[in-house]
Amino acid sequence: MEITGYLLQQFINGLQLGAVYALIALGYTMVYGVLRLINFAHGDIFMLGAFIAYYLISKFAIPIYLVFIITMFCTAGVGYIIEKVAYKPLRGAPKISLLITAVGVSLFLEYFLSLNAIFTANYIGFPRPFEVVNYDLSLFTVTNIQILIFATTGVSLVLLYLLIYRTKQGKAMRAVSYDQEVAALMGINIDRTISFTFMVGAALAGVGGILYGIAYPQINVFMGVMPGIKSFIAAVLGGIGIIHGAVIGGFIIGISEVFVSAFLSSTFRDGVIFVILFLVLLLKPSGIFGKRIEKV
Amino acid sequence: MDKRNMLMQIRGLTVNYGAINALNDVFIDIEKGEIISVIGANGAGKSTFLKTITGIVKARAGSIELEGKNIHGLRPDRIVRLGVTMVPEGRRVFPDLSVKENLELGGYTLRNGALKKELFDLVLSTFPRLQERLKQHAGTLSGGEQQMLAMGRALMGNPKLLLLDEPSMGLSPIITREIFTLIRLINRERGISIILVEQNAHMALEHSRRTYVLENGRIVMEGKSGEIKGTKSIIDAYLGV
């Protein structure tokens, strides 16, 4: 009985981390879909989300839902600017140029923002927007933070689903990810669709950043690096370019990480994710839901 | 030719792919309601020609006028909105989307719901086989059905000018004949002008009013399709027995 409860408890903790990875992985996979680019700066947008929320909560006493909305708009704006400034001029250039630029954008954001005049390179305590409450459900406990994370992730996923499958803009995004040239022949504005996809991905990463800050309340300009890489692996695991693949991949990565910490040793919590990556690349490089393999 | 009846005038079109000269000083006219064909061997520049009209490929020199207005240099989606749609080579339907969703994407630019409905009904009455397969994934259709879907999708954009890139490619002679009959039908019923690019010179010459012959990026011959069909050099090069 006790072991069941412990397992369940770890599973809930895994879902909490997995939800954040899923939100980040969605941005990787959507941007890959429309641009065939691994946007390595995506983890830094997640970090930016956490910092924007930090300033909103600590400097202005505004309700938590407004923190989410404002942060999403801000990260979406940053995503838009990054795409315009760094990637759009490279349309038609070899994919490797785009990839190198993405790494450059990532390093720029991290080191520019780590200047003492800006965020500094120090760890900063993320303010708790509310008191933590534990709900004891006999077998395991759930915190109100976890409930917030599950609810926010659930709402985000439903809204994203409606956007992609029920709106004209979503139809354009899907068409562009299938075949950019034919999408243009349907009268779809390719550049605008790509910009929009970046903004949606960045908004979701912003949400992930806030939730991460609330759950693991230590933030730093380099906090996006590992979650970024792990979420990228989650997207590859699910099948890069596939929306539901990114979500499932995110949860698998989050749960694996927590289980390894709980049952093996937290020393291996990062290592196991790379083992998963190796296994995916060896056994099914197109990912769980992937059909075809495309060269990057 | 009567200027008022002119739909598109292409003048001095020159396109380079890097160092390769894909099109060289091409002049082509098409009147309202006309079917013209462009024939030539593989690599003669036929697909490049269509891609340049749609704005996917940028020309180095020359002009493309649609009803007297230069459209060269516009983005592909702007050109679609002006009434030029294309059926790409190899059909390129969206395989994981249903037939209905493919057609809806073809009508992406339309804001008028009534017109969209009218075109949708027109497409289904022109291609009844699509009606039976509306919910099916486009990837599961036969080659001929995919060609019909790609044509239907292009019609959904309410074109004045329809560009067809190798519609007979990979199709059996019977299906090819059916497709060409439908091309004629679309042209006759809706008065849509058509530029037909084909390697199958037989079919192209038979079903078009005028034909241009493209060789290494240059127009080497043009005229009434019936006359071109009887020219000895054409018979030797393209219609060989």
Coordinates of N, CA and C in Angstrom, one line a residue, chain B residues 91 143-144 167-179 200 203:
Chain B
R91 N 0.7 16.9 -58.6 CA -0.6 17.1 -57.9 C -0.4 17.7 -56.5
G143 N -4.3 8.0 -58.5 CA -3.6 9.1 -59.2 C -4.6 10.0 -59.9
G144 N -5.5 9.4 -60.6 CA -6.5 10.2 -61.4 C -7.4 11.0 -60.5
P167 N -0.6 17.7 -66.2 CA -1.7 17.0 -65.6 C -1.7 15.5 -66.0
S168 N -1.1 15.1 -67.0 CA -1.1 13.7 -67.4 C -0.1 12.8 -66.8
M169 N 0.8 13.5 -66.0 CA 1.9 12.8 -65.4 C 1.5 11.5 -64.6
G170 N 2.0 10.4 -65.0 CA 1.8 9.2 -64.2 C 0.4 8.6 -64.3
L171 N -0.4 9.1 -65.3 CA -1.8 8.6 -65.4 C -1.9 7.7 -66.7
S172 N -2.8 6.7 -66.6 CA -3.0 5.8 -67.7 C -3.6 6.6 -68.9
P173 N -3.5 6.2 -70.1 CA -4.1 6.9 -71.2 C -5.6 7.2 -71.1
I174 N -6.3 6.2 -70.5 CA -7.7 6.4 -70.4 C -8.0 7.5 -69.4
I175 N -7.3 7.5 -68.2 CA -7.5 8.5 -67.2 C -7.1 9.9 -67.8
T176 N -6.0 9.9 -68.5 CA -5.5 11.1 -69.1 C -6.5 11.7 -70.0
R177 N -7.2 10.9 -70.8 CA -8.2 11.4 -71.7 C -9.4 12.0 -70.9
E178 N -9.7 11.3 -69.8 CA -10.8 11.8 -68.9 C -10.4 13.2 -68.3
I179 N -9.2 13.3 -67.9 CA -8.7 14.6 -67.3 C -8.8 15.7 -68.3
N200 N 3.4 15.5 -72.6 CA 2.6 14.8 -73.5 C 2.1 15.7 -74.6
M203 N -1.5 15.2 -76.4 CA -2.7 15.7 -75.7 C -2.7 17.2 -75.7

